[in-house]
Tab-separated table of C-alpha atoms in Angstrom:
chain	number	residue	atom	x	y	z
A	1	MET	CA	-209.623	62.398	221.646
A	2	VAL	CA	-209.479	64.576	218.576
A	3	GLN	CA	-211.868	67.514	219.065
A	4	THR	CA	-212.594	68.034	215.389
A	5	VAL	CA	-213.926	64.478	215.189
A	6	LEU	CA	-216.083	64.691	218.313
A	7	ARG	CA	-217.760	67.821	217.006
A	8	VAL	CA	-219.452	65.934	214.165
A	9	LEU	CA	-220.768	63.055	216.320
A	10	ALA	CA	-224.177	62.916	218.006
A	11	PRO	CA	-224.013	64.253	221.598
A	12	THR	CA	-224.746	60.861	223.199
A	13	VAL	CA	-222.036	59.091	221.207
A	14	ARG	CA	-219.662	61.953	221.891
A	15	ALA	CA	-220.285	61.588	225.646
A	16	CYS	CA	-219.460	57.841	225.545
A	17	LEU	CA	-216.193	58.480	223.705
A	18	GLN	CA	-215.191	61.375	225.927
A	19	ARG	CA	-215.408	59.107	228.968
A	20	MET	CA	-212.966	56.600	227.485
A	21	PRO	CA	-209.694	56.086	229.355
A	22	SER	CA	-207.024	58.373	227.915
A	23	GLY	CA	-204.741	55.499	226.844
A	24	TRP	CA	-207.495	54.280	224.530
A	25	ALA	CA	-208.691	57.575	223.189
A	26	GLU	CA	-205.262	58.378	221.737
A	27	ARG	CA	-205.005	55.093	219.866
A	28	ILE	CA	-208.392	55.062	218.152
A	29	GLU	CA	-208.071	54.796	214.378
A	30	GLU	CA	-211.725	54.353	213.505
A	31	ILE	CA	-215.049	55.011	215.175
A	32	ARG	CA	-217.855	52.864	213.802
A	33	MET	CA	-221.522	53.695	214.302
A	34	ARG	CA	-224.246	51.362	213.105
A	35	ALA	CA	-227.915	52.024	213.860
A	36	ARG	CA	-229.326	49.727	216.583
A	37	ARG	CA	-225.947	48.073	217.063
A	38	PRO	CA	-223.110	48.623	219.507
A	39	LEU	CA	-220.724	51.557	219.192
A	40	GLU	CA	-217.337	50.272	218.089
A	41	VAL	CA	-213.817	51.665	218.064
A	42	VAL	CA	-210.896	50.221	216.116
A	43	THR	CA	-207.268	50.615	217.157
A	44	ALA	CA	-204.016	49.295	215.734
A	45	ASP	CA	-204.330	46.156	217.905
A	46	GLY	CA	-207.966	45.274	217.381
A	47	PHE	CA	-211.417	46.516	218.174
A	48	ALA	CA	-213.675	47.062	221.164
A	49	PHE	CA	-217.223	48.113	221.850
A	50	VAL	CA	-217.799	51.138	224.055
A	51	SER	CA	-220.075	51.085	227.106
A	52	PRO	CA	-222.201	54.135	227.987
A	53	ASP	CA	-219.678	55.073	230.693
A	54	GLY	CA	-216.782	54.886	228.244
A	55	ARG	CA	-215.299	51.510	229.184
A	56	PRO	CA	-214.019	49.435	226.278
A	57	VAL	CA	-215.895	46.110	226.421
A	58	VAL	CA	-215.627	42.878	224.471
A	59	ARG	CA	-219.221	41.705	224.726
A	60	PRO	CA	-221.689	43.674	222.596
A	61	GLN	CA	-224.358	43.357	225.316
A	62	GLY	CA	-222.668	45.820	227.650
A	63	ALA	CA	-222.037	48.393	224.931
A	64	TYR	CA	-223.872	51.579	224.074
A	65	HIS	CA	-226.240	50.877	221.211
A	66	VAL	CA	-226.348	53.567	218.568
A	67	SER	CA	-229.895	54.787	217.896
A	68	GLU	CA	-231.381	55.989	214.625
A	69	GLU	CA	-231.697	59.394	216.246
A	70	ASP	CA	-227.915	59.354	216.837
A	71	CYS	CA	-227.367	58.632	213.154
A	72	LEU	CA	-229.640	61.479	212.123
A	73	GLN	CA	-227.935	63.918	214.466
A	74	THR	CA	-224.512	62.851	213.270
A	75	LEU	CA	-225.609	63.321	209.678
A	76	ASN	CA	-226.967	66.789	210.512
A	77	LEU	CA	-223.746	67.836	212.222
A	78	LEU	CA	-221.624	66.303	209.500
A	79	SER	CA	-223.445	68.050	206.679
A	80	HIS	CA	-224.419	71.290	208.457
A	81	TYR	CA	-228.014	70.289	207.723
A	82	SER	CA	-227.145	70.544	204.039
A	83	LEU	CA	-226.955	67.176	202.317
A	84	TYR	CA	-227.464	68.963	198.999
A	85	ALA	CA	-224.053	70.580	199.456
A	86	PHE	CA	-222.498	67.107	199.751
A	87	GLU	CA	-224.154	65.453	196.759
A	88	GLU	CA	-220.899	64.377	195.121
A	89	GLU	CA	-219.415	63.286	198.434
A	90	VAL	CA	-222.449	61.215	199.387
A	91	GLN	CA	-222.442	59.685	195.925
A	92	ARG	CA	-218.843	58.639	196.482
A	93	GLY	CA	-219.786	57.345	199.912
A	94	PHE	CA	-217.708	59.520	202.185
A	95	VAL	CA	-217.378	63.047	203.493
A	96	THR	CA	-214.175	64.720	204.651
A	97	VAL	CA	-214.492	66.934	207.718
A	98	ALA	CA	-212.230	69.608	209.178
A	99	GLY	CA	-208.967	68.011	210.241
A	100	GLY	CA	-208.880	65.691	207.232
A	101	HIS	CA	-210.891	62.939	208.913
A	102	ARG	CA	-212.837	60.825	206.499
A	103	VAL	CA	-216.360	59.731	207.350
A	104	GLY	CA	-217.666	56.800	205.312
A	105	LEU	CA	-221.432	56.457	204.941
A	106	VAL	CA	-223.770	53.558	204.250
A	107	GLY	CA	-227.522	53.516	203.909
A	108	LYS	CA	-230.105	52.892	201.235
A	109	ALA	CA	-228.704	53.606	197.810
A	110	VAL	CA	-230.996	55.432	195.382
A	111	VAL	CA	-230.119	54.123	191.935
A	112	GLU	CA	-230.854	55.872	188.658
A	113	ASN	CA	-229.898	54.408	185.272
A	114	GLY	CA	-227.804	51.814	187.033
A	115	ARG	CA	-225.684	54.378	188.876
A	116	VAL	CA	-225.894	55.417	192.509
A	117	ARG	CA	-227.535	58.808	192.581
A	118	HIS	CA	-227.789	59.342	196.281
A	119	LEU	CA	-227.767	57.625	199.669
A	120	ARG	CA	-230.939	57.727	201.718
A	121	ASP	CA	-231.652	56.659	205.308
A	122	ILE	CA	-228.012	56.761	206.276
A	123	ALA	CA	-227.577	54.263	209.095
A	124	GLY	CA	-223.877	53.581	209.356
A	125	PHE	CA	-220.773	55.722	209.757
A	126	ASN	CA	-217.092	54.920	209.791
A	127	VAL	CA	-215.007	57.809	211.052
A	128	ARG	CA	-211.372	57.364	210.052
A	129	ILE	CA	-209.269	59.579	212.219
A	130	ALA	CA	-206.473	61.391	210.425
A	131	ARG	CA	-203.448	62.046	212.567
A	132	GLU	CA	-200.758	64.505	211.644
A	133	ARG	CA	-197.350	63.154	212.509
A	134	PRO	CA	-194.883	65.956	211.910
A	135	GLY	CA	-191.579	64.218	211.325
A	136	ALA	CA	-193.013	60.953	210.002
A	137	ALA	CA	-190.993	61.400	206.812
A	138	LYS	CA	-187.747	62.446	208.449
A	139	GLY	CA	-186.180	58.993	208.176
A	140	VAL	CA	-187.101	58.535	204.537
A	141	LEU	CA	-186.524	61.968	203.057
A	142	PRO	CA	-182.684	61.792	202.831
A	143	LEU	CA	-183.026	58.663	200.665
A	144	LEU	CA	-185.296	60.511	198.239
A	145	LEU	CA	-182.846	63.320	197.551
A	146	THR	CA	-179.903	63.666	195.268
A	147	GLY	CA	-177.813	66.817	195.577
A	148	GLY	CA	-180.619	68.714	197.334
A	149	ARG	CA	-183.068	67.778	194.606
A	150	LEU	CA	-186.129	65.636	195.252
A	151	LEU	CA	-186.546	62.547	193.054
A	152	SER	CA	-189.900	61.384	191.703
A	153	THR	CA	-191.210	58.991	194.325
A	154	MET	CA	-194.004	56.457	194.604
A	155	ILE	CA	-195.137	55.308	198.042
A	156	VAL	CA	-196.504	51.745	197.895
A	157	SER	CA	-198.535	50.469	200.803
A	158	PRO	CA	-201.557	48.384	201.803
A	159	PRO	CA	-204.467	50.350	203.321
A	160	GLN	CA	-204.062	51.800	206.818
A	161	CYS	CA	-200.285	51.715	206.892
A	162	GLY	CA	-199.863	55.453	207.060
A	163	LYS	CA	-199.302	56.173	203.397
A	164	THR	CA	-201.249	59.424	203.343
A	165	THR	CA	-199.668	60.501	206.642
A	166	LEU	CA	-196.192	59.950	205.200
A	167	LEU	CA	-197.124	61.701	201.966
A	168	ARG	CA	-198.494	64.714	203.850
A	169	ASP	CA	-195.346	65.036	205.917
A	170	LEU	CA	-193.188	64.804	202.805
A	171	VAL	CA	-195.289	67.538	201.209
A	172	ARG	CA	-194.880	69.729	204.291
A	173	MET	CA	-191.099	69.259	204.379
A	174	VAL	CA	-190.567	69.776	200.650
A	175	SER	CA	-192.794	72.859	200.679
A	176	ASN	CA	-191.108	74.434	203.718
A	177	GLY	CA	-187.627	73.230	202.793
A	178	VAL	CA	-185.125	71.377	204.989
A	179	PRO	CA	-181.887	73.380	205.266
A	180	GLU	CA	-180.008	70.514	207.031
A	181	LEU	CA	-180.519	68.323	203.975
A	182	GLY	CA	-179.838	71.143	201.545
A	183	LEU	CA	-183.462	71.028	200.357
A	184	CYS	CA	-184.787	74.438	199.327
A	185	PRO	CA	-188.494	75.249	199.712
A	186	ARG	CA	-190.299	74.132	196.551
A	187	LYS	CA	-193.582	75.066	194.879
A	188	VAL	CA	-195.796	72.079	195.548
A	189	GLY	CA	-199.098	71.342	193.806
A	190	VAL	CA	-201.382	68.840	195.534
A	191	VAL	CA	-204.274	67.236	193.655
A	192	ASP	CA	-206.351	66.040	196.587
A	193	GLU	CA	-209.181	64.035	195.078
A	194	ARG	CA	-210.486	62.751	198.386
A	195	SER	CA	-209.543	65.719	200.571
A	196	GLU	CA	-207.328	63.470	202.671
A	197	ILE	CA	-203.912	65.000	202.137
A	198	ALA	CA	-204.737	68.581	203.055
A	199	GLY	CA	-208.151	68.049	204.686
A	200	CYS	CA	-209.604	71.086	202.915
A	201	VAL	CA	-212.799	72.620	204.214
A	202	ARG	CA	-214.271	75.141	201.792
A	203	GLY	CA	-211.044	75.172	199.832
A	204	VAL	CA	-208.687	75.950	202.702
A	205	PRO	CA	-206.356	73.226	204.042
A	206	THR	CA	-206.958	72.336	207.692
A	207	LEU	CA	-203.822	70.206	207.919
A	208	ASP	CA	-200.280	71.542	207.704
A	209	VAL	CA	-199.124	70.989	204.128
A	210	GLY	CA	-196.440	73.660	204.117
A	211	VAL	CA	-196.216	77.291	203.089
A	212	ARG	CA	-195.558	76.883	199.357
A	213	THR	CA	-198.292	74.336	198.697
A	214	ASP	CA	-201.293	74.838	196.412
A	215	VAL	CA	-204.181	72.425	196.821
A	216	LEU	CA	-206.734	71.493	194.171
A	217	ASP	CA	-209.419	69.968	196.350
A	218	GLY	CA	-211.867	67.243	195.376
A	219	CYS	CA	-210.643	67.151	191.784
A	220	PRO	CA	-210.257	63.939	189.746
A	221	LYS	CA	-206.543	63.091	189.676
A	222	ALA	CA	-205.794	62.924	185.975
A	223	GLU	CA	-207.649	66.114	185.086
A	224	GLY	CA	-206.384	67.829	188.225
A	225	MET	CA	-202.746	67.072	187.433
A	226	MET	CA	-203.097	68.644	184.007
A	227	MET	CA	-204.858	71.672	185.484
A	228	MET	CA	-202.102	72.071	188.065
A	229	ILE	CA	-199.332	71.942	185.456
A	230	ARG	CA	-201.129	74.458	183.235
A	231	ALA	CA	-202.202	76.838	185.963
A	232	MET	CA	-199.844	76.712	188.936
A	233	SER	CA	-196.405	75.773	187.516
A	234	PRO	CA	-195.590	73.368	190.350
A	235	GLU	CA	-192.063	72.052	190.847
A	236	VAL	CA	-193.437	69.059	192.721
A	237	LEU	CA	-196.790	67.495	191.868
A	238	VAL	CA	-198.484	65.393	194.536
A	239	THR	CA	-201.424	63.016	194.361
A	240	ASP	CA	-202.884	60.111	196.287
A	241	GLU	CA	-203.772	56.577	195.196
A	242	LEU	CA	-202.768	56.394	191.580
A	243	GLY	CA	-204.262	53.481	189.656
A	244	ARG	CA	-206.777	54.435	186.972
A	245	ARG	CA	-205.990	54.261	183.306
A	246	GLU	CA	-206.192	58.002	182.712
A	247	ASP	CA	-203.759	58.569	185.597
A	248	ALA	CA	-200.981	56.926	183.599
A	249	LEU	CA	-201.305	59.487	180.830
A	250	ALA	CA	-201.264	62.375	183.275
A	251	VAL	CA	-198.143	60.984	184.971
A	252	GLN	CA	-196.380	60.737	181.631
A	253	GLU	CA	-197.392	64.263	180.772
A	254	ALA	CA	-196.144	65.583	184.122
A	255	ALA	CA	-192.855	63.684	183.868
A	256	GLY	CA	-192.441	65.080	180.369
A	257	ALA	CA	-192.979	68.587	181.683
A	258	GLY	CA	-190.073	68.091	184.070
A	259	VAL	CA	-192.214	68.104	187.191
A	260	VAL	CA	-191.129	65.979	190.145
A	261	LEU	CA	-193.878	63.538	191.137
A	262	LEU	CA	-194.799	62.424	194.608
A	263	VAL	CA	-197.592	59.843	194.579
A	264	THR	CA	-198.983	56.872	196.479
A	265	ALA	CA	-200.408	53.581	195.253
A	266	HIS	CA	-202.195	50.648	196.844
A	267	GLY	CA	-200.144	47.463	196.967
A	268	GLN	CA	-198.453	44.965	199.276
A	269	ASP	CA	-195.008	45.370	197.733
A	270	LEU	CA	-193.265	46.121	194.447
A	271	ASN	CA	-194.203	42.746	192.946
A	272	ASP	CA	-197.816	43.602	193.581
A	273	VAL	CA	-197.347	46.907	191.756
A	274	ALA	CA	-195.671	45.116	188.834
A	275	ARG	CA	-198.697	42.818	188.525
A	276	ARG	CA	-201.209	45.619	188.133
A	277	PRO	CA	-201.454	46.653	184.476
A	278	VAL	CA	-201.824	50.420	184.852
A	279	LEU	CA	-199.296	50.796	187.656
A	280	SER	CA	-196.705	48.607	185.990
A	281	ALA	CA	-197.017	50.647	182.800
A	282	ILE	CA	-196.398	53.818	184.802
A	283	VAL	CA	-193.432	52.269	186.573
A	284	GLN	CA	-191.910	50.905	183.375
A	285	SER	CA	-192.094	54.288	181.706
A	286	GLY	CA	-189.344	55.280	184.118
A	287	ALA	CA	-191.264	58.172	185.595
A	288	PHE	CA	-190.194	57.230	189.127
A	289	ASP	CA	-186.713	57.106	190.610
A	290	ARG	CA	-187.636	56.059	194.119
A	291	PHE	CA	-190.134	53.620	195.652
A	292	VAL	CA	-191.009	53.567	199.331
A	293	VAL	CA	-192.784	50.429	200.589
A	294	LEU	CA	-194.760	50.616	203.822
A	295	SER	CA	-196.273	48.044	206.153
A	296	ARG	CA	-197.563	48.028	209.718
A	297	ARG	CA	-195.100	45.435	211.006
A	298	LYS	CA	-193.814	47.811	213.694
A	299	GLY	CA	-196.947	49.954	213.846
A	300	PRO	CA	-198.494	52.022	211.033
A	301	GLY	CA	-195.910	53.818	208.943
A	302	THR	CA	-193.153	51.181	209.109
A	303	VAL	CA	-190.883	51.683	206.094
A	304	GLU	CA	-190.166	48.225	204.721
A	305	GLY	CA	-187.728	49.462	202.175
A	306	VAL	CA	-186.700	52.244	199.817
A	307	TYR	CA	-185.864	51.216	196.268
A	308	ASP	CA	-184.427	53.064	193.282
A	309	GLY	CA	-185.728	53.156	189.721
A	310	GLN	CA	-184.267	49.704	188.983
A	311	PHE	CA	-185.916	48.250	192.117
A	312	ARG	CA	-182.555	48.058	193.927
A	313	ARG	CA	-182.924	48.300	197.667
A	314	LEU	CA	-181.333	51.411	199.229
A	315	ALA	CA	-182.049	51.045	202.955
A	316	ARG	CA	-180.775	47.950	204.730
A	317	GLU	CA	-182.912	48.051	207.865
A	318	ALA	CA	-186.612	48.679	208.216
A	319	ILE	CA	-187.065	52.238	209.421
A	320	PRO	CA	-189.661	52.424	212.178
A	321	CYS	CA	-192.222	55.197	212.158
A	322	SER	CA	-190.540	58.194	213.790
A	323	SER	CA	-193.310	59.902	215.706
B	1	MET	CA	-268.584	113.025	233.448
B	2	LEU	CA	-267.555	109.541	234.469
B	3	LYS	CA	-270.036	108.169	232.021
B	4	LEU	CA	-268.522	110.238	229.226
B	5	ILE	CA	-265.026	108.960	229.968
B	6	GLY	CA	-266.353	105.370	230.008
B	7	ALA	CA	-268.115	105.927	226.718
B	8	VAL	CA	-264.986	107.333	225.103
B	9	MET	CA	-262.979	104.339	226.360
B	10	VAL	CA	-265.507	101.805	225.112
B	11	PHE	CA	-265.728	103.499	221.735
B	12	GLY	CA	-261.960	103.826	221.531
B	13	SER	CA	-261.269	100.165	222.294
B	14	CYS	CA	-263.916	98.884	219.876
B	15	ALA	CA	-262.567	101.100	217.108
B	16	ALA	CA	-258.969	100.103	217.915
B	17	PHE	CA	-259.904	96.420	217.769
B	18	GLY	CA	-261.450	96.983	214.364
B	19	PHE	CA	-258.334	98.742	213.114
B	20	LEU	CA	-256.136	96.012	214.542
B	21	VAL	CA	-258.050	93.314	212.672
B	22	ALA	CA	-257.858	95.432	209.513
B	23	ARG	CA	-254.118	95.842	209.958
B	24	GLN	CA	-253.608	92.103	210.314
B	25	LEU	CA	-255.647	91.586	207.152
B	26	ALA	CA	-253.434	94.054	205.314
B	27	LEU	CA	-250.152	92.661	206.665
B	28	ARG	CA	-250.745	88.983	205.937
B	29	PRO	CA	-250.566	89.124	202.128
B	30	ARG	CA	-247.482	91.314	202.349
B	31	GLN	CA	-245.746	88.915	204.702
B	32	LEU	CA	-246.762	85.921	202.612
B	33	LEU	CA	-245.231	87.641	199.603
B	34	GLN	CA	-242.044	88.365	201.508
B	35	LEU	CA	-241.844	84.750	202.701
B	36	GLU	CA	-242.201	83.555	199.136
B	37	GLN	CA	-239.489	85.951	197.974
B	38	MET	CA	-237.195	84.721	200.727
B	39	LEU	CA	-237.778	81.097	199.750
B	40	ARG	CA	-236.954	81.975	196.136
B	41	VAL	CA	-233.614	83.400	197.226
B	42	LEU	CA	-233.061	80.346	199.433
B	43	GLU	CA	-233.702	78.184	196.391
B	44	THR	CA	-230.978	79.994	194.471
B	45	GLU	CA	-228.572	79.634	197.380
B	46	ILE	CA	-229.266	75.912	197.665
B	47	VAL	CA	-229.619	74.860	194.046
B	48	TYR	CA	-227.070	77.036	192.294
B	49	ARG	CA	-224.575	77.891	194.999
B	50	SER	CA	-224.820	74.869	197.320
B	51	THR	CA	-224.438	77.175	200.313
B	52	PRO	CA	-224.774	75.213	203.561
B	53	LEU	CA	-228.176	75.859	205.127
B	54	PRO	CA	-227.137	77.911	208.195
B	55	PHE	CA	-225.039	80.237	206.001
B	56	ALA	CA	-227.846	80.579	203.451
B	57	LEU	CA	-230.364	81.451	206.176
B	58	ARG	CA	-228.010	83.998	207.709
B	59	HIS	CA	-227.540	85.558	204.299
B	60	LEU	CA	-231.340	85.859	203.970
B	61	ALA	CA	-231.619	87.390	207.443
B	62	GLU	CA	-229.170	90.092	206.391
B	63	ARG	CA	-230.698	90.734	203.009
B	64	PHE	CA	-234.321	91.127	204.131
B	65	ARG	CA	-235.965	93.275	206.808
B	66	GLY	CA	-238.581	92.687	209.499
B	67	PRO	CA	-239.579	89.861	211.821
B	68	LEU	CA	-239.441	87.224	209.053
B	69	ALA	CA	-235.772	88.028	208.504
B	70	ASP	CA	-235.194	87.764	212.259
B	71	LEU	CA	-236.983	84.415	212.270
B	72	PHE	CA	-234.669	83.051	209.562
B	73	GLY	CA	-231.665	84.361	211.472
B	74	GLN	CA	-232.881	82.618	214.619
B	75	ALA	CA	-233.434	79.379	212.698
B	76	ALA	CA	-229.818	79.585	211.467
B	77	ALA	CA	-228.609	80.142	215.031
B	78	ASN	CA	-230.668	77.170	216.263
B	79	LEU	CA	-229.266	74.917	213.552
B	80	GLU	CA	-225.761	75.869	214.576
B	81	GLU	CA	-226.274	75.673	218.323
B	82	MET	CA	-228.716	72.837	218.952
B	83	ASP	CA	-226.103	70.131	218.481
B	84	GLY	CA	-227.583	68.216	215.609
B	85	ALA	CA	-231.180	68.280	216.832
B	86	ASP	CA	-233.905	67.491	214.307
B	87	ASN	CA	-234.216	70.416	211.862
B	88	ARG	CA	-237.968	70.660	212.297
B	89	LEU	CA	-237.414	71.222	216.014
B	90	CYS	CA	-234.888	73.977	215.330
B	91	TRP	CA	-237.408	75.729	213.098
B	92	GLU	CA	-240.316	75.240	215.504
B	93	ARG	CA	-238.337	77.004	218.226
B	94	ALA	CA	-237.636	79.938	215.924
B	95	VAL	CA	-241.288	80.112	214.795
B	96	GLN	CA	-242.522	80.043	218.415
B	97	GLN	CA	-240.294	83.010	219.138
B	98	TYR	CA	-241.474	85.187	216.253
B	99	ARG	CA	-245.030	84.168	215.427
B	100	GLY	CA	-246.457	86.856	217.752
B	101	ALA	CA	-244.756	89.537	215.677
B	102	LEU	CA	-246.270	88.320	212.403
B	103	ALA	CA	-249.755	88.309	210.905
B	104	LEU	CA	-249.441	84.812	209.451
B	105	LYS	CA	-252.047	82.169	210.208
B	106	GLU	CA	-251.759	78.580	211.414
B	107	GLY	CA	-251.970	77.222	207.865
B	108	ASP	CA	-249.152	79.514	206.685
B	109	TRP	CA	-246.880	78.305	209.478
B	110	ALA	CA	-247.702	74.721	208.608
B	111	ILE	CA	-246.413	75.332	205.062
B	112	LEU	CA	-243.151	76.771	206.380
B	113	LEU	CA	-242.617	74.016	208.954
B	114	GLU	CA	-243.412	71.276	206.477
B	115	LEU	CA	-240.775	72.705	204.169
B	116	ALA	CA	-238.353	73.176	207.066
B	117	ALA	CA	-238.524	69.472	207.901
B	118	THR	CA	-237.254	68.621	204.413
B	119	LEU	CA	-234.686	71.411	204.007
B	120	GLY	CA	-231.174	70.075	203.679
B	121	ARG	CA	-232.312	66.461	203.788
B	122	SER	CA	-232.000	65.574	200.125
B	123	ASP	CA	-230.130	66.417	196.943
B	124	ARG	CA	-230.450	69.670	195.041
B	125	LEU	CA	-233.143	68.467	192.669
B	126	HIS	CA	-235.437	67.405	195.496
B	127	GLN	CA	-234.722	70.544	197.482
B	128	GLN	CA	-235.788	72.578	194.478
B	129	ARG	CA	-239.033	70.619	194.193
B	130	HIS	CA	-239.832	71.021	197.886
B	131	ILE	CA	-239.231	74.749	197.773
B	132	ALA	CA	-241.237	75.179	194.581
B	133	ALA	CA	-244.152	73.294	196.167
B	134	ALA	CA	-244.014	75.483	199.275
B	135	CYS	CA	-243.917	78.624	197.104
B	136	ALA	CA	-246.964	77.458	195.150
B	137	HIS	CA	-248.817	76.902	198.426
B	138	LEU	CA	-247.816	80.325	199.683
B	139	ARG	CA	-248.960	81.971	196.485
B	140	ALA	CA	-252.368	80.331	196.799
B	141	GLU	CA	-252.609	81.519	200.394
B	142	GLU	CA	-251.541	84.968	199.327
B	143	ALA	CA	-254.350	85.175	196.755
B	144	ILE	CA	-256.850	84.217	199.436
B	145	ALA	CA	-255.292	86.697	201.840
B	146	ARG	CA	-255.586	89.487	199.269
B	147	GLU	CA	-259.204	88.613	198.670
B	148	ASP	CA	-259.815	88.654	202.442
B	149	GLN	CA	-258.104	91.996	202.664
B	150	ARG	CA	-260.179	93.458	199.847
B	151	ARG	CA	-263.377	92.169	201.329
B	152	TYR	CA	-262.912	92.608	205.045
B	153	GLU	CA	-260.338	95.331	205.680
B	154	LYS	CA	-262.756	98.258	205.336
B	155	MET	CA	-265.507	96.233	206.921
B	156	ALA	CA	-263.392	95.483	210.001
B	157	LYS	CA	-262.617	99.156	210.430
B	158	SER	CA	-266.215	100.333	210.067
B	159	LEU	CA	-267.534	97.436	212.117
B	160	GLY	CA	-265.204	98.386	214.969
B	161	VAL	CA	-266.281	102.010	214.878
B	162	LEU	CA	-269.980	101.175	214.486
B	163	THR	CA	-269.941	98.573	217.270
B	164	GLY	CA	-268.295	101.141	219.506
B	165	LEU	CA	-270.989	103.660	218.622
B	166	LEU	CA	-273.764	101.109	219.175
B	167	VAL	CA	-272.499	100.105	222.621
B	168	VAL	CA	-272.129	103.734	223.603
B	169	LEU	CA	-275.679	104.504	222.411
B	170	LEU	CA	-277.064	101.504	224.265
B	171	MET	CA	-275.223	102.553	227.416
B	172	TYR	CA	-276.722	106.032	227.346
């Protein structure tokens, strides 16, 4: 089990999870805590409740029930007893902890002028475990290069198919360089709005994003991309989950400045992307030369296909996740 | 001879008790003032710098002197080491450890602990309000403490000495 995750959980919950059989512990993708309800873990194949002695069980009756005290302790550990330092995060509904793991929160929303100001009485947590898979992008990277130069690429994928994992590994490889592929180390600028790519804690990345990578943490994408271009002269600009209207403008600006883009977007496939107004506008502007489509057909991170700027398929076979 | 030694001891202890009470009376307003100053700095750390609570408390422990600073340092250590335990509990432990070294009264501790239970639990605006309320309370207590000091400090000293004298005279 990932130590950085266990550290932010209440001691009783931590003990349950630590007793889980090792085969399970490695496969956990999410840990779900709900006050007065059974402790749940989610893996690639389904879900299970966890008994006090760490056995995965199907029936909720035999499971460890999370107490309100557990929730409070988890919140304390998560926030270092300092919710005020996480105002923006709590407003957005999730906190990123060391290791890039994302903890979603639910509770009683305090609303002011029709907008959520704060969450109170937090009674539910969803810990999404981030896993670094060095080499996840090895199979794809050669298709994204031309003459040792990286092409602007959009990764399209439904949630939980390893899009951020793939992006992070691409960032690491581009930043460090891959001599076998003739790829020199590049200056990479990452705009990490949700602290998922680099997993920054107090501004310093806790995940390996390469030696030549600058990270602008917690910054809105569109504004962040402009700041990056102005301030850090990146050769490659990276951001996660493109889709808002202002993002389109920033992408155009970056493409105009001759910066290579590496982004992800939510979507089942390319048709899905073409249906969404903002994304299709970005795509039609010709800012991207490569599209990578992911699914979890053969486990998270399955590459369904790599396409060029005219949506022509480049790879014949589906490339399984190389981990 | 024995009687003389006894008399000196009785007089000495009565006078010392008087001086001790006087000292406590003099220390309390000073410590209340220091506590208020520390909370003001904590407010800045929380509201304007968003420093996480354990770091902010450690910073205070380094910046100030005396048992109050040690108490804040201990509270920071408890927050970091007690594995997510309720924050009021972390503070109570620290207060237990240092209350003997301070001249503060039950009511003063109640103000600090009441604030401690809310520290870190809400957004910046509410934190600021809680701290401001605690500071206002402390200031009121400080005014009373100063008044007590003015009124009773000298009295405690003379009362100690005079009681000592009286007992000695009665014994002879």
